[in-house]
Structures are given as C-alpha cells and as structure tokens.
Short mmCIF file of C-alpha atoms in Angstrom, two decimals:
data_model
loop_
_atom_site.label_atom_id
_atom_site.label_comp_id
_atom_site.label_asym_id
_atom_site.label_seq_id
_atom_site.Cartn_x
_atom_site.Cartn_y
_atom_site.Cartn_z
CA UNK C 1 -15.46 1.77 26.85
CA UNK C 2 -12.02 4.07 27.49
CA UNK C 3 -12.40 5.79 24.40
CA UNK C 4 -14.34 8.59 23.29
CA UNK C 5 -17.52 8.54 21.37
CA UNK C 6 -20.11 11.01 19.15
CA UNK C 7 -23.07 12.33 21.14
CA UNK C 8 -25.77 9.76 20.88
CA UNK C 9 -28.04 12.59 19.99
CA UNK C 10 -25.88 13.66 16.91
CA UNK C 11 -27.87 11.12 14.72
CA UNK C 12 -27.41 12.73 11.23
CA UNK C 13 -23.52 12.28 11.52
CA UNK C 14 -23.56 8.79 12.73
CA UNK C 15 -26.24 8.65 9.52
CA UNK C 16 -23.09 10.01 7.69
CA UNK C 17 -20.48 7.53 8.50
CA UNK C 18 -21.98 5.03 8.41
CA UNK C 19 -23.21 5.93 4.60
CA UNK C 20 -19.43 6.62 3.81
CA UNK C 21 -18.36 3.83 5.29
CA UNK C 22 -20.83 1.64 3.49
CA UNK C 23 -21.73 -0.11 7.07
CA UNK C 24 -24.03 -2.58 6.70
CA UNK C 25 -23.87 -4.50 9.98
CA UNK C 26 -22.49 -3.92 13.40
CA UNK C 27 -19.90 -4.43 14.80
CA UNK C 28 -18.07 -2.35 11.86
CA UNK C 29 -14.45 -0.89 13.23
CA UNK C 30 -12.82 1.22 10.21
CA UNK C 31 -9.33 2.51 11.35
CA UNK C 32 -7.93 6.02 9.39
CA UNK C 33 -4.99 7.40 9.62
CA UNK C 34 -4.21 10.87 10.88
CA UNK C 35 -4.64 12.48 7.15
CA UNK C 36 -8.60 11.04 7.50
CA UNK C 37 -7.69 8.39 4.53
CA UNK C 38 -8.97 4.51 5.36
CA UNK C 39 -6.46 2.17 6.50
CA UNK C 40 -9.19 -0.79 6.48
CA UNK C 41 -12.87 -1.47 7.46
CA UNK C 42 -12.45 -4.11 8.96
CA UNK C 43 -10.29 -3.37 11.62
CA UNK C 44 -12.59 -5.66 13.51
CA UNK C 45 -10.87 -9.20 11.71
CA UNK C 46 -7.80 -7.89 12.42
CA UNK C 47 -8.24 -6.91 15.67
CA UNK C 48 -9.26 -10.65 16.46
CA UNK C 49 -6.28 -12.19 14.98
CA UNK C 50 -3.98 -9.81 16.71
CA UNK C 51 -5.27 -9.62 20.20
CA UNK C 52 -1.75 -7.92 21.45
CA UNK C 53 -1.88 -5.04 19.10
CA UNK C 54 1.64 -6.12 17.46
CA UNK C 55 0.26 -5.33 14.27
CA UNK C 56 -1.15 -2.00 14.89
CA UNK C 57 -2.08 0.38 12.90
CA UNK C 58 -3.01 -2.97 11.05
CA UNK C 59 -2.54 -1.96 7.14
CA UNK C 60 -4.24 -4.10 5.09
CA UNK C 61 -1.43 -6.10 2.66
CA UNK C 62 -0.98 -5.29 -0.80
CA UNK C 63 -2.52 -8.19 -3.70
CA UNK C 64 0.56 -9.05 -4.49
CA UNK C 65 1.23 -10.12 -0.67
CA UNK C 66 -1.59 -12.10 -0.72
CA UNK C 67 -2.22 -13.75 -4.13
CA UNK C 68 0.98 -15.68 -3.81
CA UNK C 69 3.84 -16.28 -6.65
CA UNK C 70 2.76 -20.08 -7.89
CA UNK C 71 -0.90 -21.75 -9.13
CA UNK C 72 -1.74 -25.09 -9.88
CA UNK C 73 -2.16 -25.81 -13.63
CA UNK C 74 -4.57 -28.78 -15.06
CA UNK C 75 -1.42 -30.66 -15.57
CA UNK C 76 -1.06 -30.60 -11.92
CA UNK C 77 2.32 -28.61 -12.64
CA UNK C 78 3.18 -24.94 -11.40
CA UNK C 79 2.70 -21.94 -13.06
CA UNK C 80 4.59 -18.35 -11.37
CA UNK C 81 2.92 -15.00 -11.07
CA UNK C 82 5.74 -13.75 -13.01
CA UNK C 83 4.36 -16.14 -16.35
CA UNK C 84 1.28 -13.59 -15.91
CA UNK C 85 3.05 -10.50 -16.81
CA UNK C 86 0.91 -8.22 -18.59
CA UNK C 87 -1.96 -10.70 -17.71
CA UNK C 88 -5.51 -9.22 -16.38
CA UNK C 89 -5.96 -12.29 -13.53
CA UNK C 90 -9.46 -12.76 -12.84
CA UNK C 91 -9.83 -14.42 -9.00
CA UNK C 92 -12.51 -16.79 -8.89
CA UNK C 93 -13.90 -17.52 -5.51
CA UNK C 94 -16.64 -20.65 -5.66
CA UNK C 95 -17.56 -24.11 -4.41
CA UNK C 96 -19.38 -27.20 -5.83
CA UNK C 97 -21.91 -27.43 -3.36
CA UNK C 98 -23.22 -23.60 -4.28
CA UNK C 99 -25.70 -24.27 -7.13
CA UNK C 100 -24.98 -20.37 -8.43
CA UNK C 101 -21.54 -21.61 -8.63
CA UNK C 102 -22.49 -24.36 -10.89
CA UNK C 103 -24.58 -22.35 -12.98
CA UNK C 104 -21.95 -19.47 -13.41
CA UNK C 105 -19.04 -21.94 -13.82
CA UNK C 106 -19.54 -23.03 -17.27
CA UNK C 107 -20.20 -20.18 -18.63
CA UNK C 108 -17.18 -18.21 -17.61
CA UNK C 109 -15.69 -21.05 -18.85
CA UNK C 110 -17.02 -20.61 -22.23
CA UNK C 111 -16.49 -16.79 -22.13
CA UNK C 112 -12.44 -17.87 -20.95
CA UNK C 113 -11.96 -20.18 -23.92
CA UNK C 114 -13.32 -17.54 -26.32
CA UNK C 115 -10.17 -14.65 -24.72
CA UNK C 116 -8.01 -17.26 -25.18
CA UNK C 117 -9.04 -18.15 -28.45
CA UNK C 118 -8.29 -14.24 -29.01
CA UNK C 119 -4.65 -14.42 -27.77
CA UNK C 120 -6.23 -12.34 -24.92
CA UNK C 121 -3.77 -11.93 -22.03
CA UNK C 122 -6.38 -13.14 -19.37
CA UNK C 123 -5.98 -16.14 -16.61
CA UNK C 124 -8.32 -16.72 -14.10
CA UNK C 125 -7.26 -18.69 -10.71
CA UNK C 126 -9.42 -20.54 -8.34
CA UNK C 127 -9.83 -19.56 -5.10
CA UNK C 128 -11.84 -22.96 -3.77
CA UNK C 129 -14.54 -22.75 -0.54
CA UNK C 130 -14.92 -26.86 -1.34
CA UNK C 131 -15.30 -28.74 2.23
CA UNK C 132 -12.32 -30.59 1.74
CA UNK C 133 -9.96 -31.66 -1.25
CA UNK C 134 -12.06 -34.44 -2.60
CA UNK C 135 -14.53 -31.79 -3.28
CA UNK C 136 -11.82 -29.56 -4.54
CA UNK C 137 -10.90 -31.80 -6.99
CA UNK C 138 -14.03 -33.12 -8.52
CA UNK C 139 -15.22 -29.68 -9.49
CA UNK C 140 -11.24 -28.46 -10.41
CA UNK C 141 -12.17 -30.86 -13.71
CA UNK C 142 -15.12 -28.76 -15.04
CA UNK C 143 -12.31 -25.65 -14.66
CA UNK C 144 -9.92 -25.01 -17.38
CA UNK C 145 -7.69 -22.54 -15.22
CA UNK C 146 -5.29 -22.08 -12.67
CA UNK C 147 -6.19 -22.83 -8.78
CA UNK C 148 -5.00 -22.45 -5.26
CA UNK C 149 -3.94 -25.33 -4.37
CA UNK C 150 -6.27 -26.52 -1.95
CA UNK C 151 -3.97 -27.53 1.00
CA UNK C 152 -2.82 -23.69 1.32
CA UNK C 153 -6.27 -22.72 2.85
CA UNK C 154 -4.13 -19.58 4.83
CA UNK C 155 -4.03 -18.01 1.19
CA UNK C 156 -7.46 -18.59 0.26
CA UNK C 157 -8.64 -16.95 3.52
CA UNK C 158 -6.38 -13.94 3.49
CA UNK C 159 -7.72 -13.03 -0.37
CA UNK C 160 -11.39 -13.35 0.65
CA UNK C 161 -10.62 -10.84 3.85
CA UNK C 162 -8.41 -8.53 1.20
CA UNK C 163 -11.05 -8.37 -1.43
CA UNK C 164 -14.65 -8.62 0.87
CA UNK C 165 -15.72 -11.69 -0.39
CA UNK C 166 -18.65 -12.43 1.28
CA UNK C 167 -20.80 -14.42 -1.28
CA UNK C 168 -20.06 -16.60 -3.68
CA UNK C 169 -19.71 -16.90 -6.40
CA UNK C 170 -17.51 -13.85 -7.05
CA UNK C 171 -15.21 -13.16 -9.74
CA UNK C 172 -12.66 -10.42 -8.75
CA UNK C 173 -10.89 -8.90 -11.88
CA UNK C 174 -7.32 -7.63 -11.09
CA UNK C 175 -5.47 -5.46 -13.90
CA UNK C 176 -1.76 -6.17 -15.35
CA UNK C 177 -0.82 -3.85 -12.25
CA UNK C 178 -2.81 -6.49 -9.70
CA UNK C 179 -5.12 -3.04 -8.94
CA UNK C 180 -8.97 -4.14 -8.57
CA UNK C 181 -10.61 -3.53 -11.85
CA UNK C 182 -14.16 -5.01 -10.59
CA UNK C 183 -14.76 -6.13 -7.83
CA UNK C 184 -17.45 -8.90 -8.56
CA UNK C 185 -17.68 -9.26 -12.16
CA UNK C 186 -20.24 -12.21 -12.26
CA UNK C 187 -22.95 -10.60 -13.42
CA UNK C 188 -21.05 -8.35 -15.98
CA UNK C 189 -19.75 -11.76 -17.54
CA UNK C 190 -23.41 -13.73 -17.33
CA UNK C 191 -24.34 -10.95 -19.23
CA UNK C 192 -21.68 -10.95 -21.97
CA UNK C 193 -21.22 -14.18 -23.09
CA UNK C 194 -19.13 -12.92 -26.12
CA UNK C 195 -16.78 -10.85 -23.76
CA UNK C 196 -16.90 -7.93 -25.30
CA UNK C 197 -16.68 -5.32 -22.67
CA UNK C 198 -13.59 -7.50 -21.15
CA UNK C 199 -11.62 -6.48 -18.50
CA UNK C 200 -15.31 -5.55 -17.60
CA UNK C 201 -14.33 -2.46 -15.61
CA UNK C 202 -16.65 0.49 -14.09
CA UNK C 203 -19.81 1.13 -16.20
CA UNK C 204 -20.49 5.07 -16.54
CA UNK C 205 -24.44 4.04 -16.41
CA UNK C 206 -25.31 0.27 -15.82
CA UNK C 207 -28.23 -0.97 -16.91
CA UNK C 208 -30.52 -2.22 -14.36
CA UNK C 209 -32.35 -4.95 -15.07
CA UNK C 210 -29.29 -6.69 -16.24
CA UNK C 211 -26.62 -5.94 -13.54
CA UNK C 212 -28.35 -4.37 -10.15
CA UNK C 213 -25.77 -5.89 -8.22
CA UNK C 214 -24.21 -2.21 -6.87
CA UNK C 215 -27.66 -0.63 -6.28
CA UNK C 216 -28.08 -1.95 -2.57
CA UNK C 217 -24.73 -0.40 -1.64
CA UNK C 218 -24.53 3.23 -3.33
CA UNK C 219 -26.78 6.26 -3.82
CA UNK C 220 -27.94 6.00 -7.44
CA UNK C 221 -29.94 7.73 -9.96
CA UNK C 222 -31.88 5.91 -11.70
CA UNK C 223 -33.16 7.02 -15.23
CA UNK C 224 -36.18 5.33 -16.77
CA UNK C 225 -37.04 5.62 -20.37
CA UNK C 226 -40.66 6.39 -21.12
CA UNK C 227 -42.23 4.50 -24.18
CA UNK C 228 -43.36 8.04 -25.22
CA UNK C 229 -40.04 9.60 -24.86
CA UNK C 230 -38.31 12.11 -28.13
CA UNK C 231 -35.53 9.61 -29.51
CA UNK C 232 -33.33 12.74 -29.33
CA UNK C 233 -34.38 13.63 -25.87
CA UNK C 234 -33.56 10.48 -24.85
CA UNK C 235 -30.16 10.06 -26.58
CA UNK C 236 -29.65 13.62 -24.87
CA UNK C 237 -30.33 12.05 -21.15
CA UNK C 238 -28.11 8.91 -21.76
CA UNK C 239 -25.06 10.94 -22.92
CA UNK C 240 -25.54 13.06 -19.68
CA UNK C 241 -26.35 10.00 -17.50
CA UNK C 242 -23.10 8.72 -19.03
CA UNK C 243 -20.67 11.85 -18.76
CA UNK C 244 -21.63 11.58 -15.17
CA UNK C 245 -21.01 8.36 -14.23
CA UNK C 246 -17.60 8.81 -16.01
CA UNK C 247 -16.86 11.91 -13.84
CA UNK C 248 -17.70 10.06 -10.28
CA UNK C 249 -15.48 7.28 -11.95
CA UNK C 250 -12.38 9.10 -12.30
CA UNK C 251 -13.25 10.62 -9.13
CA UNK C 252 -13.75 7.86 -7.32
CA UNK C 253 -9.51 6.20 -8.97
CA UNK C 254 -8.47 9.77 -8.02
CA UNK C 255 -9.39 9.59 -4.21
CA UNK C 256 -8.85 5.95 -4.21
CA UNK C 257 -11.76 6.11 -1.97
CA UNK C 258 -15.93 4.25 -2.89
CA UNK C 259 -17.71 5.82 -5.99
CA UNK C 260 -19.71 8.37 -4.25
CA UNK C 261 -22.65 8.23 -6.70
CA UNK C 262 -23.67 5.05 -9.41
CA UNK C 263 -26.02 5.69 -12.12
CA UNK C 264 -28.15 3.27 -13.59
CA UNK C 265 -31.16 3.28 -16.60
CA UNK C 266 -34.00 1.18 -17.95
CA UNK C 267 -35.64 0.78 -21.01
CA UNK C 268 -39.30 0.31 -19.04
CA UNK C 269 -40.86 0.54 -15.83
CA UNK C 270 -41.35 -2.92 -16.79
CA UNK C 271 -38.03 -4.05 -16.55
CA UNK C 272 -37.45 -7.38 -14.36
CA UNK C 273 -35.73 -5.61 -11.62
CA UNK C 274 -36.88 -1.58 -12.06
CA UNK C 275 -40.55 -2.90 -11.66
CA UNK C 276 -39.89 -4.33 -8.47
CA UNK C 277 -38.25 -0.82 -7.84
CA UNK C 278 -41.47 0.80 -9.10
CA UNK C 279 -43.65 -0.99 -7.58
CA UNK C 280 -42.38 -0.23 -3.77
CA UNK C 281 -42.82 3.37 -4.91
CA UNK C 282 -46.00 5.38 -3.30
CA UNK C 283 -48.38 6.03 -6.32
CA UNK C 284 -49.55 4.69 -10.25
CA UNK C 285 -46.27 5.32 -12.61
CA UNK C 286 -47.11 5.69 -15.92
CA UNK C 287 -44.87 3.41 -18.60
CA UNK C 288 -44.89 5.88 -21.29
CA UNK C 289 -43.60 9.01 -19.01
CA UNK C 290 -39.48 9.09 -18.52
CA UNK C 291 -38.28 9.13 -15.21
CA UNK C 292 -35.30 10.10 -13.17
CA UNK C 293 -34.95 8.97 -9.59
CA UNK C 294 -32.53 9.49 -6.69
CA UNK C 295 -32.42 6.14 -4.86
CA UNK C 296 -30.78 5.96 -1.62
CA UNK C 297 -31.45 2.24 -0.39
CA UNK C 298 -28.30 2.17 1.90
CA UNK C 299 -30.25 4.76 3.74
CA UNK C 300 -32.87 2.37 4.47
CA UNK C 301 -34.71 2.68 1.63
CA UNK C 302 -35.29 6.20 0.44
CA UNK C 303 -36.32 7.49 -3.16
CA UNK C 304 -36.85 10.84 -4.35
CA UNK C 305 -38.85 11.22 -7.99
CA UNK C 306 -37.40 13.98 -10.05
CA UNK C 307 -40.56 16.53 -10.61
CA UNK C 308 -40.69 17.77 -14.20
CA UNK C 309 -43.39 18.41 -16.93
CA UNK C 310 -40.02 17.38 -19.61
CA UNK C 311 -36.38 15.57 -18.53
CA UNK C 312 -33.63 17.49 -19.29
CA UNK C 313 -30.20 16.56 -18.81
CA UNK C 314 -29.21 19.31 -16.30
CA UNK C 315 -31.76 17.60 -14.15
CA UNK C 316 -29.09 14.98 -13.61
CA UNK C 317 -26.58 17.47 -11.85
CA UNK C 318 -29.75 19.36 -10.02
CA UNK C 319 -30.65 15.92 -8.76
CA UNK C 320 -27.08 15.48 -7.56
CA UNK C 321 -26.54 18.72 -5.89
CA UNK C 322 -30.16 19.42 -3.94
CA UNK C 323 -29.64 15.53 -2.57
CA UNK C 324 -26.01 16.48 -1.68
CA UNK C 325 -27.49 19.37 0.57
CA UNK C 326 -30.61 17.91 1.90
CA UNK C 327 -33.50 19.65 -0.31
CA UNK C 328 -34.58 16.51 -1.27
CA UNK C 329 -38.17 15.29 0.34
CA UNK C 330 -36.95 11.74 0.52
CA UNK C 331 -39.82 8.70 0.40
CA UNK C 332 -39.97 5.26 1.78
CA UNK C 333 -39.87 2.76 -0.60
CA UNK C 334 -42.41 -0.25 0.48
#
C-alpha cells in the first residue's frame, strides 16, 4: 500500500472509527474532506465504477439527482416530481419473490389508502428488485402507487447505493424537502396500521419489542420497566429517557452526522425481543426490578447494567457520560 496507515498496535482508535463509522464489514473506504466531515462511506462502490479517479473526491449526489423527475402511474401514464410538491414521498424498495415483501406490501397499502383517504400529502414510489419485467408487473397490480419504471434499472441502482439499501423490504421516507426522514420505516408502519405517527420520523425512545430494528447499529440504553416499579417513578424515567433521545436527535440534524446514542424501553423483561436481550445477560434478572442498561452490540456485544438500589432519572445522563469516558466495566452478552 503507498499510503499511510494507524499503528497496528493503536487498537482502541481503530475500535473508534470503526464505531463512528458504523463499519460493519471490510473492505469499508469512507472518504472526508479536509474539515473531517464525511463525503461518503462507501468510497469503495465508487471507487469501482470510476477506476481513473475522474470523479474524485467522489461526492455522493443529492436525492433529487437520483430519484428522477417522472413515475409510472397505474394508468400506465406519467406523473412529474414537480406534481409532488409539498408531498412526503415514501421510496419503496421490494420484490415479489421476497416473502417479507409480500407480507409488508399489503399492509402499507392499507395504511396508504387510509393518508389518502385523509387528503394526506403522501405518495410512495416503487423502487422494483423483480428479476425481470414480467415479474415487475405482476406484483405492480397488488400496488396502488407510483413506480420506477422497470426498464430504467440505472435509477433503481443509484437510489439503493444513495440510501444503503441493503435488505429488502425497505421503505425510505423522504420529507417535502427530499431530506431522509427515516431511513427504513417498515417496521414503524407494521406497527401503526392507523398511521398515526406519519411521516414516522426519529423516535426520542423506541420501544423495543416492537421496533429493534436500530439496536444492532447504535449504542443504546435500554430502560426496562419493573412490574414493581412507583407509577410516578416510572413516568419520571420515561420523560427523562425521552428528553434525551430528543436532545441526541436534534444533535444528530445539527451535525448532519449518525445519532450518537438511541434509547429504547420495555414494559417487561419478558418482552419478545428484550428477553432474548436478557437472557444473553450473565446472571437471574428479576421481572419486577426496573432496569437501565448501556448496550453496545456494534462493539461486539457489550452491556453494562446500571447498579442502583432505586432508578432515578439522572442515572440516564451518568450512564451516558461514565460510558463516554470508559468507567464502564463492560460485559459480554452470550
């Protein structure tokens, strides 16, 4: 290699880029610019399809370059991105031969019909990974929305690389401005059939067991209610759990950069997904004590249980701030 690289002994920073870099497989090459901001992370894509370099420092294109300025209606007419003014556009990347797809697909249909039953300024467009147009076409009819069409495959590809779509089905909500409002709202929408948290932005707290779809990619903490727990005392650690999440939030818009911190609850230890959690944890947990719970999966894996005789709210921040600077004794969960 001609260019320079960190000591191979300088583990704990390598630990640190990769963690703010949200790497998750190798090879992973994320270009900056001289300020330190990101230009892309995946500099590696682009780097393949541009071989000479003409396209250096390779800037990633803005939605609007890539969504494109005309859909295909049912009628098999054209509607323009300029019909959508003032339109949240939901991108909806999915395939008949993916049985999640088939699942999901009627009921964001149902939840579609009910916005535009409301007069809600909301279009979704299909962004098809069919085999070929037959397929395309066949499962186009269950749809009630705009599409690609399925000849411009260029388009299709350079969204998925623009948004990260690596899985489907995914369902990428754009605001009026065409800025990312989710990411990957599936699960949000399976779990609000009556759409009312549309656009179905950033959560302050999420709960777990219904939407754990961030968990694997962010430090979290992760409050559990006990069955024991003071209704006020618990009210008390929501609002805080809340207030925080809302905080890393704005932070997160204002630095245009990854939410450094999610925060998630559950109503049990016996929650479909925070039992699983539990359970990989090193001891008995009791279902009628609260918990609170740094969780650093990204990190391979790691918990740390918050020790307290009662949960207090400024626990939250003290949780925050001794994992920040390393007092934490971090576990492996099994």
């Amino acid at each position: 290699m001609p260019w320079k690289a960190l000591p191979y002994l300088d583990r704990d920073r390598k630990g640190v880029l990769s963690k703010k870099f949200k790497v998750s497989g190798i090879p992973t090459l994320v270009i900056l610019d001289p300020s330190g901001s990101v230009i892309t992370k995946d500099g590696r894509t682009q780097i393949d399809g541009d071989p000479e370099g003409a396209n250096f420092p390779w800037v990633p294109p803005q939605v609007k370059d890539v969504l494109g300025t005309e859909f295909q209606n049912k009628d098999g007419g054209t509607v323009k991105l300029q019909d959508l003014e003032g339109h949240h556009i939901a991108v909806y990347f999915s395939a008949h031969w993916c049985p999640p797809c088939k699942t999901f697909t009627p009921n964001l249909a149902k939840v579609y019909s009910k916005l535009k039953e409301k007069g809600v300024k909301f279009e979704i467009i299909f962004a098809s990974s069919d085999k070929n147009e037959q397929e395309f076409n066949e499962y186009y009819k269950e749809m009630p929305w705009l599409a690609i069409p399925y000849v411009d495959r260029e388009r299709k590809l350079k969204l998925s690389q623009k948004f990260g779509v690596t899985g489907i089905p995914c369902l990428v909500v754009l605001g009026p401005d065409l800025e990312v409002v989710n990411p990957n709202a599936r699960n949000r929408v399976s779990n609000d059939m009556e759409a009312l948290e549309y656009p179905w932005g950033a959560k302050p707290v999420i709960n777990l067991d219904e939407d754990p779809s961030n968990i694997n990619d962010y430090v979290s903490i992760l409050f559990v209610k006990g069955e024991g727990m003071d209704e006020g005392a618990c009210k008390a650690m929501m609002d805080k759990m809340s207030s925080s999440g809302e905080e890393y939030i704005k932070k997160a818009k204002s630095s245009k950069e990854d939410q450094e911190f999610m925060f998630f609850f559950s109503n049990s230890v016996n929650g479909k997904v925070t039992s699983s959690v539990i359970e990989a944890m090193e001891g008995s947990i009791p279902a009628d004590k609260p918990l609170l719970v740094v969780l650093d999966i990204p990190e391979g894996g790691k918990y740390s249980i918050v020790e307290a005789d009662t949960l207090t709210p400024d626990l939250v921040d003290k949780a925050i701030e001794d994992y920040s600077a390393g007092k934490l004794t971090m576990k492996q969960l099994n």
